[in-house]
Coordinates of C-alpha atoms and ligand atoms in Angstrom, one line a residue:
M1 CA 0.0 0.0 0.0
D2 CA 1.5 3.4 -1.0
L3 CA 1.5 6.3 1.1
L4 CA -1.5 8.1 -0.5
T5 CA -4.0 4.9 -0.3
I6 CA -2.8 5.0 3.5
I7 CA -3.9 8.6 3.8
G8 CA -7.2 8.2 1.8
L9 CA -8.1 5.2 4.1
L10 CA -7.3 7.3 7.1
A11 CA -9.5 10.2 6.0
V12 CA -12.4 7.8 5.3
L13 CA -12.0 6.4 9.0
A14 CA -12.0 10.1 10.2
A15 CA -15.1 11.0 8.3
A16 CA -16.7 8.0 9.5
V17 CA -15.6 8.4 13.3
L18 CA -17.0 12.3 12.9
L19 CA -20.4 11.1 11.0
I20 CA -20.9 8.7 14.0
W21 CA -19.8 11.2 16.7
M22 CA -22.2 13.6 15.1
K23 CA -25.3 11.6 15.2
R24 CA -24.6 10.5 18.6
Y25 CA -24.2 14.2 19.6
Y26 CA -27.5 15.3 17.7
A27 CA -29.6 12.5 19.0
V28 CA -28.5 13.4 22.6
E29 CA -29.1 17.2 21.7
T30 CA -32.6 16.2 20.5
E31 CA -33.5 14.2 23.5
R32 CA -32.2 17.2 25.9
L33 CA -34.4 19.6 23.9
R34 CA -37.6 17.3 23.8
E35 CA -37.0 17.1 27.6
E36 CA -36.6 20.7 28.0
V37 CA -40.0 21.5 25.8
K38 CA -41.8 18.7 27.8
L39 CA -40.8 20.4 31.3
F40 CA -41.8 23.8 29.8
K41 CA -44.8 22.6 28.5
N42 CA -45.6 20.6 32.1
T43 CA -44.6 23.9 34.0
N44 CA -46.8 26.1 31.8
E45 CA -49.5 23.4 32.3
Y46 CA -49.4 23.6 36.1
Q47 CA -48.7 27.4 36.2
H48 CA -51.6 29.3 37.9
E49 CA -51.5 32.0 35.5
S50 CA -53.6 31.4 32.5
V51 CA -51.4 31.4 29.0
V52 CA -53.5 31.3 25.5
V53 CA -51.6 31.4 22.4
F54 CA -53.6 32.5 19.5
S55 CA -52.8 32.5 15.8
E56 CA -53.0 35.9 13.7
N57 CA -56.6 34.8 12.8
F58 CA -57.5 34.0 16.6
T59 CA -57.7 30.2 16.4
L60 CA -56.3 28.8 19.4
L61 CA -53.0 27.4 19.2
S62 CA -52.4 26.4 22.8
A63 CA -53.8 26.9 26.2
N64 CA -52.6 25.8 29.4
R65 CA -54.7 24.0 32.2
A66 CA -55.5 27.1 34.2
A67 CA -56.5 29.2 30.9
R68 CA -58.9 26.2 30.0
K69 CA -60.6 26.4 33.3
L70 CA -60.8 30.3 33.2
L71 CA -61.9 30.7 29.6
Q72 CA -64.0 27.8 29.7
L73 CA -62.1 26.0 26.9
E74 CA -62.7 22.4 25.8
P75 CA -59.3 20.5 25.2
F76 CA -60.4 20.0 21.5
T77 CA -61.1 23.7 21.1
V78 CA -57.2 24.2 19.7
D79 CA -57.0 24.8 16.2
M80 CA -60.5 26.5 16.2
T81 CA -61.9 30.1 17.7
P82 CA -63.2 29.8 21.3
E83 CA -66.8 28.4 21.4
K84 CA -67.7 31.4 23.7
E85 CA -66.8 35.0 23.2
I86 CA -64.5 36.7 25.4
F87 CA -65.8 40.1 26.5
L88 CA -63.8 42.6 28.3
Q89 CA -64.4 45.7 30.2
V90 CA -61.8 48.3 30.8
G91 CA -62.9 51.3 33.2
H92 CA -66.1 53.1 32.0
S93 CA -65.8 51.9 28.7
D94 CA -68.4 49.3 27.2
Q95 CA -67.8 46.3 27.0
M96 CA -65.8 44.9 23.8
S97 CA -64.7 41.6 22.4
L98 CA -61.0 40.6 23.4
F99 CA -60.3 40.0 19.8
D100 CA -61.3 43.8 18.8
I101 CA -59.3 45.0 21.5
I102 CA -56.2 43.0 20.2
K103 CA -56.9 44.5 16.8
K104 CA -57.4 47.9 17.9
Q105 CA -54.2 47.5 20.3
S106 CA -52.0 46.1 18.0
A107 CA -52.7 48.6 15.5
T108 CA -50.9 51.3 18.1
T109 CA -48.9 49.4 19.9
K110 CA -45.8 47.0 18.9
G111 CA -44.8 45.4 22.4
T112 CA -46.6 43.7 25.4
I113 CA -50.0 45.3 26.1
R114 CA -50.9 45.4 30.0
L115 CA -54.5 45.6 31.0
D116 CA -54.9 45.8 34.6
K117 CA -58.3 45.4 36.6
V118 CA -60.1 44.5 33.8
W119 CA -63.9 42.6 34.0
M120 CA -64.1 39.8 31.6
T121 CA -67.4 38.2 30.7
I122 CA -67.6 34.6 29.1
G123 CA -71.1 33.6 28.9
D124 CA -72.7 34.1 32.2
K125 CA -69.5 34.2 34.1
K126 CA -67.5 37.4 35.3
S127 CA -63.8 37.3 36.6
Y128 CA -61.8 40.4 37.6
I129 CA -58.3 40.2 35.5
N130 CA -55.1 41.4 34.6
L131 CA -54.0 40.7 31.0
F132 CA -50.8 40.9 29.4
I133 CA -51.0 40.6 25.2
D134 CA -47.5 40.1 23.5
H135 CA -47.1 39.9 19.8
S136 CA -43.6 41.2 19.7
K137 CA -40.9 39.7 17.5
W138 CA -39.4 37.1 19.8
N139 CA -42.6 35.3 19.8
M140 CA -43.6 32.5 17.7
K141 CA -44.2 34.2 14.5
N142 CA -47.6 35.5 13.6
S143 CA -49.2 34.5 16.9
I144 CA -50.6 36.6 20.0
V145 CA -49.5 35.1 23.5
C146 CA -52.5 36.3 26.3
V147 CA -51.6 36.2 30.1
F148 CA -54.5 36.1 32.2
Q149 CA -54.1 36.9 35.9
D150 CA -57.4 36.4 38.0
E151 CA -57.2 38.9 40.2
S152 CA -60.5 37.4 42.0
S153 CA -58.9 34.1 42.6
E154 CA -55.5 35.4 43.5
A155 CA -57.2 37.6 46.0
K156 CA -58.8 34.4 47.5
K157 CA -55.5 32.6 47.5
E158 CA -53.8 35.2 49.1
V159 CA -56.0 35.9 51.9
G160 CA -56.3 32.1 52.3
S161 CA -56.5 30.4 55.7
G162 CA -55.9 28.3 58.3
Q163 CA -58.1 25.2 58.9
S164 CA -60.9 27.2 60.1
G165 CA -60.4 29.9 57.6
E166 CA -59.5 32.4 60.7
I167 CA -55.8 32.9 60.1
D168 CA -54.3 34.7 57.2
F169 CA -51.6 32.2 56.0
L170 CA -49.4 34.5 54.9
T171 CA -48.7 36.6 57.9
N172 CA -50.4 34.6 60.3
L173 CA -52.5 37.4 61.5
P174 CA -56.1 36.7 62.1
S175 CA -58.0 36.7 58.4
Q176 CA -60.9 38.8 57.1
F177 CA -63.4 36.0 58.5
K178 CA -62.2 36.4 62.1
A179 CA -62.4 40.4 61.5
N180 CA -65.8 40.0 60.7
S181 CA -67.1 37.8 63.4
D182 CA -65.2 39.8 65.9
I183 CA -66.5 43.0 65.0
N184 CA -70.2 41.7 65.2
Q185 CA -69.4 40.7 68.4
L186 CA -67.8 43.8 69.7
V187 CA -70.6 45.5 68.4
V188 CA -73.3 43.6 70.6
G189 CA -70.6 44.6 73.4
A190 CA -70.5 48.5 72.6
Q191 CA -74.0 48.6 72.1
K192 CA -75.0 47.5 75.5
D193 CA -72.1 49.8 77.3
S194 CA -72.8 52.9 75.1
N195 CA -69.2 52.2 73.8
Q196 CA -67.7 53.5 70.4
L197 CA -65.7 51.4 68.5
A198 CA -63.0 52.5 66.0
L199 CA -61.8 50.4 62.9
L200 CA -58.7 51.7 61.2
I201 CA -57.7 50.2 57.6
F202 CA -54.0 50.7 56.9
G203 CA -53.4 50.2 53.0
I204 CA -49.6 50.2 51.6
K205 CA -49.0 53.3 49.4
D206 CA -48.3 52.1 45.6
F207 CA -48.5 48.4 46.8
D208 CA -49.2 47.5 43.3
K209 CA -46.2 49.5 41.7
M210 CA -43.8 47.6 44.4
K211 CA -45.2 44.1 43.3
A212 CA -44.7 44.9 39.4
T213 CA -41.3 46.5 40.5
F214 CA -39.8 44.1 43.0
G215 CA -41.6 40.7 42.4
L216 CA -44.1 39.0 44.7
G217 CA -41.4 37.5 46.7
Y218 CA -40.5 41.3 47.8
T219 CA -44.1 42.3 48.8
N220 CA -44.9 39.1 50.7
N221 CA -42.1 39.8 52.9
L222 CA -43.3 43.4 53.3
L223 CA -46.6 41.9 54.4
K224 CA -44.9 39.8 56.7
K225 CA -43.1 42.3 58.3
F226 CA -45.9 45.0 58.4
A227 CA -47.5 41.9 60.5
E228 CA -44.8 41.3 63.0
F229 CA -45.3 45.1 63.4
L230 CA -48.5 44.6 64.5
N231 CA -47.9 41.9 66.8
D232 CA -45.4 43.7 68.5
L233 CA -47.3 46.5 69.0
D234 CA -48.1 47.1 73.0
Y235 CA -51.8 48.6 72.6
K236 CA -54.1 47.0 75.5
D237 CA -57.3 47.8 73.8
T238 CA -56.6 46.7 70.4
S239 CA -56.4 43.5 67.7
S240 CA -55.3 43.3 64.4
Y241 CA -56.1 41.5 61.4
R242 CA -55.0 41.5 57.7
L243 CA -58.2 41.7 55.5
D244 CA -56.9 41.2 51.8
C245 CA -54.0 42.0 49.6
D246 CA -52.1 45.1 51.5
N247 CA -54.9 45.8 53.6
F248 CA -54.7 45.6 57.6
L249 CA -57.2 46.2 60.1
F250 CA -56.7 47.6 63.3
I251 CA -59.8 47.5 65.7
I252 CA -59.6 50.0 69.0
K253 CA -62.3 48.6 71.4
D254 CA -63.2 51.6 73.1
I255 CA -62.7 55.2 71.9
E256 CA -64.2 58.3 73.3
R257 CA -63.7 60.8 70.4
E258 CA -62.8 60.2 66.8
E259 CA -59.8 62.5 67.5
K260 CA -58.5 60.0 69.4
A261 CA -58.4 57.5 66.7
V262 CA -56.7 59.9 64.4
D263 CA -54.2 60.7 67.2
R264 CA -54.1 56.7 67.3
A265 CA -53.5 56.5 63.5
L266 CA -50.5 59.2 63.3
A267 CA -48.8 57.4 66.2
I268 CA -49.0 54.1 64.3
N269 CA -47.8 55.6 60.8
K270 CA -44.9 57.2 62.8
K271 CA -43.9 54.2 64.5
I272 CA -44.3 52.1 61.2
S273 CA -41.7 54.5 59.5
I274 CA -39.2 54.1 62.5
F275 CA -39.8 50.3 62.1
F276 CA -39.2 49.9 58.3
K277 CA -36.1 52.4 58.4
L278 CA -34.5 50.1 61.5
K279 CA -35.3 46.7 59.8
N280 CA -34.3 47.6 56.3
K281 CA -33.0 50.5 55.3
N282 CA -33.9 50.1 51.7
M283 CA -37.5 49.8 52.5
N284 CA -39.3 53.2 52.1
V285 CA -42.9 52.2 52.8
S286 CA -45.5 54.5 53.8
F287 CA -49.5 53.7 54.4
S288 CA -52.7 55.8 53.9
T289 CA -55.6 55.2 56.8
G290 CA -59.1 55.0 56.4
I291 CA -61.1 55.4 59.7
V292 CA -64.6 54.5 60.8
L293 CA -66.5 54.4 64.2
F294 CA -69.3 52.5 65.5
P295 CA -72.1 53.2 65.8
D296 CA -71.5 56.4 63.8
H297 CA -70.7 55.1 60.3
G298 CA -72.4 51.5 60.3
R299 CA -73.8 49.1 62.6
N300 CA -72.6 45.9 61.6
A301 CA -69.1 44.1 60.3
S302 CA -69.9 44.3 56.7
K303 CA -70.9 48.2 56.6
L304 CA -68.3 49.3 58.9
I305 CA -65.7 47.8 56.8
D306 CA -67.0 48.6 53.4
S307 CA -67.2 52.5 54.8
A308 CA -63.7 52.3 56.1
Y309 CA -62.4 50.6 52.6
A310 CA -64.2 53.6 51.1
A311 CA -62.5 56.3 53.7
L312 CA -59.1 54.8 52.7
E313 CA -59.6 55.2 48.7
E314 CA -60.3 58.4 49.5
S315 CA -57.1 58.8 51.7
K316 CA -55.0 57.3 48.7
L317 CA -56.4 59.7 46.4
K318 CA -56.6 63.1 47.9
T319 CA -53.3 64.9 48.0
D320 CA -54.0 66.5 51.1
G321 CA -53.4 63.8 53.7
Q322 CA -53.2 60.3 54.3
I323 CA -55.6 59.8 57.0
K324 CA -59.1 59.9 56.3
I325 CA -62.5 59.6 58.5
Y326 CA -65.5 58.2 56.8
N327 CA -67.9 61.1 56.0
K328 CA -71.3 59.9 55.2
K329 CA -72.1 63.0 53.2
A330 CA -69.2 62.8 51.0
N331 CA -69.3 61.7 47.4
H332 CA -67.2 58.6 48.0
I333 CA -65.2 57.9 44.6
K334 CA -66.5 54.5 43.4
K335 CA -64.3 51.2 42.5
E336 CA -64.6 52.0 38.6
E337 CA -63.8 55.7 39.2
K338 CA -60.8 54.9 41.0
I339 CA -59.6 52.5 38.3
M340 CA -60.1 55.8 35.8
I341 CA -58.1 57.9 38.5
D342 CA -55.2 55.3 38.2
E343 CA -55.7 55.3 34.3
M344 CA -55.4 59.1 34.2
R345 CA -52.2 59.0 36.6
E346 CA -50.6 56.6 34.4
A347 CA -51.8 58.6 30.9
L348 CA -49.8 61.6 32.4
E349 CA -46.9 59.7 33.1
S350 CA -46.9 58.1 29.7
G351 CA -47.9 61.5 27.8
D352 CA -51.4 60.2 26.6
F353 CA -52.9 63.6 27.0
E354 CA -52.7 66.2 24.4
V355 CA -54.3 69.9 23.5
Y356 CA -56.5 70.4 20.8
Y357 CA -57.3 73.8 19.4
Q358 CA -60.2 75.3 18.3
P359 CA -59.9 78.9 16.4
I360 CA -61.6 81.8 17.7
I361 CA -62.8 84.2 15.1
D362 CA -62.4 88.1 15.1
L363 CA -66.0 89.2 13.8
R364 CA -64.8 92.4 12.2
S365 CA -62.0 91.3 10.2
T366 CA -63.0 87.4 9.9
D367 CA -59.5 86.6 10.7
I368 CA -58.4 83.9 13.2
Y369 CA -57.8 85.9 16.4
G370 CA -56.2 82.8 18.4
A371 CA -57.6 79.8 19.8
E372 CA -59.0 78.0 22.7
A373 CA -56.8 75.1 24.2
L374 CA -58.7 72.2 24.9
V375 CA -57.3 68.7 26.3
R376 CA -58.0 65.5 25.0
W377 CA -57.3 62.2 26.6
N378 CA -56.0 59.8 23.8
H379 CA -57.1 56.4 25.7
P380 CA -55.2 53.3 24.5
I381 CA -58.5 51.5 24.3
L382 CA -61.6 54.0 24.1
G383 CA -59.8 56.4 21.8
I384 CA -59.9 60.2 22.3
L385 CA -61.7 61.1 25.1
T386 CA -63.2 64.7 25.5
P387 CA -62.9 66.7 28.9
D388 CA -66.5 65.7 29.9
K389 CA -65.5 62.2 30.3
F390 CA -62.8 62.8 32.9
I391 CA -62.5 66.2 34.0
G392 CA -65.0 65.9 36.9
L393 CA -62.8 63.2 38.6
A394 CA -59.7 65.0 37.8
E395 CA -61.1 67.5 39.8
L396 CA -62.2 65.2 42.6
S397 CA -58.8 63.6 43.0
G398 CA -56.6 66.6 42.6
L399 CA -55.3 65.3 39.3
I400 CA -56.6 68.5 37.6
V401 CA -53.4 70.2 39.1
D402 CA -51.2 67.8 36.9
I403 CA -53.4 68.1 33.8
G404 CA -53.3 72.0 34.1
E405 CA -49.7 72.0 34.5
F406 CA -49.3 69.8 31.3
V407 CA -51.4 72.1 29.3
L408 CA -49.8 74.9 30.3
S409 CA -46.7 74.0 29.3
E410 CA -47.7 72.4 26.0
V411 CA -49.5 75.7 25.2
I412 CA -46.6 77.8 26.0
T413 CA -44.1 75.8 24.1
Q414 CA -46.6 75.5 20.9
Q415 CA -47.3 79.2 21.0
K416 CA -43.6 80.1 20.4
H417 CA -43.3 77.5 18.0
W418 CA -46.0 79.0 16.1
S419 CA -44.7 83.0 16.7
Q420 CA -41.2 82.0 15.5
S421 CA -42.9 80.2 12.5
G422 CA -44.4 83.5 11.8
F423 CA -47.9 83.2 13.1
N424 CA -47.6 86.4 15.0
N425 CA -49.9 87.6 17.6
I426 CA -52.2 84.5 18.0
E427 CA -53.5 84.9 21.5
I428 CA -54.3 80.9 22.8
S429 CA -56.9 80.6 25.9
I430 CA -56.4 78.0 28.5
N431 CA -59.3 76.7 30.8
I432 CA -58.5 76.8 34.6
S433 CA -60.3 75.4 37.2
A434 CA -60.9 76.9 40.6
R435 CA -59.0 74.1 42.1
E436 CA -56.0 75.1 40.1
L437 CA -56.0 78.5 41.2
L438 CA -56.6 77.4 45.2
V439 CA -53.8 74.5 45.4
Y440 CA -50.9 76.2 44.2
Q441 CA -49.6 79.3 43.1
L442 CA -50.7 79.8 39.6
G443 CA -48.8 83.1 39.1
D444 CA -45.7 81.9 40.2
K445 CA -46.1 78.6 38.0
L446 CA -46.8 80.6 35.0
E447 CA -44.0 83.5 35.6
Q448 CA -42.0 80.7 35.9
L449 CA -42.8 79.1 32.3
F450 CA -42.9 82.6 30.6
L451 CA -39.4 83.2 31.6
E452 CA -38.3 79.9 30.9
H453 CA -39.7 79.9 27.3
K454 CA -39.0 83.6 26.7
V455 CA -42.6 84.5 25.6
D456 CA -44.6 87.3 26.0
P457 CA -47.7 86.7 28.5
S458 CA -50.0 89.0 26.5
F459 CA -50.5 86.0 24.2
F460 CA -52.1 84.0 26.6
N461 CA -55.7 84.3 28.0
L462 CA -56.8 82.3 31.0
D463 CA -60.7 81.1 31.1
M464 CA -62.4 80.5 34.3
S465 CA -65.9 79.6 34.5
E466 CA -68.3 82.1 36.0
S467 CA -69.4 80.0 38.6
D468 CA -65.9 79.1 39.5
A469 CA -64.7 82.6 39.9
M470 CA -67.9 83.4 41.7
E471 CA -67.0 80.7 44.4
D472 CA -64.6 82.8 46.2
T473 CA -64.6 86.1 44.9
I474 CA -61.7 87.5 47.4
K475 CA -59.6 84.6 46.1
T476 CA -60.1 85.2 42.5
D477 CA -59.8 88.9 42.7
Y478 CA -56.6 88.6 44.3
E479 CA -54.9 85.8 42.1
F480 CA -56.6 87.7 38.8
S481 CA -54.7 90.9 40.1
I482 CA -51.5 88.9 40.4
L483 CA -52.0 87.4 36.8
K484 CA -53.2 90.7 35.3
K485 CA -49.8 92.7 36.5
M486 CA -48.1 89.8 34.8
G487 CA -49.7 90.7 31.7
V488 CA -51.8 87.5 31.1
H489 CA -55.2 88.4 29.9
L490 CA -58.3 86.9 31.7
S491 CA -61.9 85.8 30.8
L492 CA -65.0 84.9 32.6
D493 CA -66.5 81.8 30.6
H494 CA -69.8 80.4 30.5
F495 CA -70.8 84.2 31.3
G496 CA -74.8 84.4 31.6
V497 CA -75.4 81.2 33.7
G498 CA -73.0 81.6 36.9
G499 CA -74.9 84.6 38.8
S500 CA -72.0 87.2 38.7
S501 CA -73.5 90.6 39.6
I502 CA -72.5 93.8 38.0
E503 CA -70.7 94.8 40.9
Q504 CA -68.5 91.7 40.9
L505 CA -68.0 92.3 37.5
Q506 CA -66.8 95.8 37.8
K507 CA -64.4 94.6 40.4
L508 CA -62.7 91.6 38.7
P509 CA -59.7 92.5 36.6
I510 CA -61.0 90.6 33.3
H511 CA -60.7 91.4 29.9
T512 CA -63.1 89.2 27.9
L513 CA -66.6 87.9 28.9
K514 CA -67.2 84.4 27.0
V515 CA -70.9 84.2 26.6
D516 CA -72.2 80.6 27.5
R517 CA -73.5 78.6 24.3
S518 CA -77.0 78.3 25.7
L519 CA -77.9 81.9 25.5
L520 CA -76.8 82.2 21.8
K521 CA -78.7 79.1 20.5
D522 CA -81.6 81.0 19.1
I523 CA -79.9 84.3 19.2
D524 CA -81.3 84.7 15.4
T525 CA -84.7 84.1 16.1
D526 CA -85.5 84.9 19.9
P527 CA -85.8 88.6 20.2
N528 CA -85.7 88.5 24.1
H529 CA -81.9 86.5 23.8
Q530 CA -81.0 89.4 21.1
E531 CA -81.8 92.2 23.7
T532 CA -80.2 90.3 26.4
F533 CA -76.9 89.9 24.5
K534 CA -76.9 93.5 23.3
A535 CA -77.2 94.4 26.9
I536 CA -74.2 92.6 27.8
V537 CA -72.3 93.7 24.8
V538 CA -73.0 97.7 26.0
L539 CA -72.4 96.8 29.4
A540 CA -69.0 95.0 29.0
H541 CA -67.8 97.8 26.4
A542 CA -68.4 100.4 28.9
L543 CA -66.4 98.5 31.3
G544 CA -63.5 98.2 28.5
I545 CA -64.4 94.1 28.5
D546 CA -64.6 92.2 25.2
V547 CA -67.2 89.8 24.3
V548 CA -66.9 86.4 22.8
A549 CA -69.7 84.2 21.7
E550 CA -69.3 80.3 22.5
G551 CA -70.5 77.5 20.2
I552 CA -71.8 79.3 17.1
E553 CA -72.8 76.6 14.7
R554 CA -74.9 78.2 12.0
N555 CA -74.7 81.4 9.5
E556 CA -77.7 83.2 10.9
Q557 CA -76.4 83.1 14.5
Y558 CA -72.9 84.3 12.8
A559 CA -74.4 87.1 11.0
T560 CA -76.8 88.4 14.2
L561 CA -73.7 88.3 16.3
Q562 CA -71.9 90.9 14.0
K563 CA -74.9 92.8 13.9
L564 CA -75.1 92.9 17.4
G565 CA -71.6 94.3 18.0
C566 CA -69.7 91.1 19.7
D567 CA -66.2 91.2 19.1
R568 CA -65.4 87.4 18.5
A569 CA -66.7 83.8 18.3
Q570 CA -65.9 80.3 18.3
G571 CA -68.1 77.2 17.3
Y572 CA -68.1 74.2 15.1
I573 CA -69.5 76.9 12.0
F574 CA -65.3 77.7 12.1
S575 CA -63.7 74.5 13.1
R576 CA -63.9 71.8 15.8
P577 CA -61.3 71.6 18.2
E578 CA -58.3 69.9 16.1
P579 CA -54.6 68.6 17.0
A580 CA -52.2 71.4 16.8
S581 CA -50.9 70.5 13.1
E582 CA -54.6 70.6 11.8
F583 CA -55.1 74.1 13.3
Q584 CA -52.0 75.5 11.9
K585 CA -53.2 74.4 8.4
L586 CA -56.1 76.9 9.1
L587 CA -53.5 79.5 10.3
K588 CA -51.7 79.1 7.1
K589 CA -54.8 79.6 4.9
S590 CA -56.1 82.6 6.8
Ligands
C2E1 P1 -65.4 75.1 27.6 O1 -64.5 76.3 28.1 O2 -66.8 75.8 27.4 O3 -65.2 74.4 25.9 C1 -65.8 74.7 24.8 C2 -66.3 73.4 24.7 O4 -67.5 73.5 23.8 C3 -65.4 72.5 24.0 O5 -65.9 71.2 24.6 C4 -65.9 72.4 22.6 O6 -65.7 71.4 21.9 C5 -67.2 72.6 22.7 N1 -67.8 73.6 21.3 C6 -67.2 74.3 20.7 N2 -67.7 75.0 19.7 C7 -69.2 74.3 19.8 C8 -70.2 74.0 19.0 O7 -70.3 74.9 17.9 N3 -71.0 73.4 19.4 C9 -71.2 72.8 20.2 N4 -72.1 72.0 20.9 N5 -70.0 72.6 21.1 C10 -69.1 73.0 21.1 P2 -65.0 70.5 25.2 O8 -63.6 70.2 24.3 O9 -65.4 69.0 25.4 O10 -64.6 70.9 26.4 C11 -65.5 70.8 27.5 C12 -65.0 71.5 28.9 O11 -63.8 71.0 29.2 C13 -64.5 73.2 28.5 O12 -65.5 73.8 28.2 C14 -63.7 73.6 29.6 O13 -64.8 74.0 30.9 C15 -63.0 72.0 30.0 N6 -61.7 71.9 29.6 C16 -61.1 71.6 28.4 N7 -60.0 71.7 28.4 C17 -59.4 71.7 29.9 C18 -58.4 71.9 30.4 O14 -57.2 71.8 30.1 N8 -58.5 72.6 31.8 C19 -59.7 72.6 32.5 N9 -59.7 72.9 33.5 N10 -60.9 72.3 32.0 C20 -60.6 71.8 30.5

């Protein structure tokens, strides 16, 4: 055998060995992957969160055990669309089918979509869920993964119980069931002895955010530590319970006055911050507290607990304090409203508010004089929401101040941009609510913004409704004077329906009266309205005040207003409120 043949044979042998080794390697590797997939499938199968994978056209590709139970799917539903339609209700919106929501959402969002605290209805079963929808690139091609967290069952599990249901398994504190029976017993005793009871519910601030950021392990640990803290308190007249999630109940058995309950809540809150500082320097935890008293706020356990929750919610939402006593007469915020307030807060952070502009026309020159800035909420599911859907709640919760700040800085930036683009002298009107005027120094805030953006204050007009302005005329007069000195223009909005007197009108440093739409509806046909309007114009002009007509929709109204000497008007006849880019097109045309 010559050398070449030997080399050839060796090469063939080496190739054969390599082939055998590769085959073995792939066999082992395939087996390993198969095991991994099996393991993954099994883990997924027994996971308590419901995981469903849909194809692009909503046939079901897979669903784990929890999902089949929650969504009432038969095992054979795979490869077809689920038999029962899945409806979701987010906040105040109407019910929508899950698939419609996914279609709508995927048109605007590419990444994971998260819908918190949503009502889901399938057939006649209703569940309260959190939902994650994912169709990002790294998922299976053209598929949609939905993860449903059943909040109701989670909550039940978390509350959990010992054998009798009276011990909370996580914290070892007495559970809500024990609280219920204890309160009812205490009520009987208190009635007999004519005593008062106080119930304090403590809720951890931003608990859901903590859970989302640090995970369940962290928050469970926190709950255990708080239970430890409650156990260590050495009050003789009290008992503590874990009600649900992050809510703990503290009962004071005999309390003379409600101030004492507040004092106790304050003392506990102080001790809590010391406790958490000592235990763990990184745990910055604070609590909100709702307080109720027996017999004033309820005569049995469930009424007292419900009222205490209502007070707790209020203490979380209001900006002015952490402790709230239940107030029977107060307009308590409902659960759906709370969800909406939370959504609004998130919308502010994620930039989902936008300012629209409606032109105001000079009735003599017929040119665009300026615009009214009107806020819109670009809701991820409900689309564009007008202020009537959210401004009331924004005012109730105090969020109006943050929304107002957003609108102010947005409008000032936009006005500056228009001035620099050659659209000079455009006056923008901004709505201000009484609360904005009361809560913070509007003048200081505006001055700071004007300086920062180097804009002329006289191109801005603040609209305050007549009724808001008349609520506290001394305060309005004081704040308006500061704003006027700064050079900002001021208007009384919805004039004619808020009951201001001529004397007050004379006193307030205003530039413009905006006459309410209701007085102008029939201005072209109703001689009485024409007379009233004429009188308003004469009086306003005599005081050096301009008149703006609101809500003009017809040519006949427009012509009559011109005849009656009105200075400016706005309404659908000229344009509806539009985004800044559309309003700019109108400016270019005019
Ligand atoms: P407003 O100050 O009276 O604003 C005028 C409202 O009338 C706007 O409603 C506008 O879309 C509507 N409108 C305009 N022309 C016509 C018309 O020809 N016909 C009819 N039927 N309606 C017309 P929008 O945008 O829904 O605002 C409602 C109210 O919400 C505003 O009333 C204002 O009081 C409040 N608002 C809007 N933006 C803000 C804001 O940024 N801050 C505060 N505090 N309130 C705001």
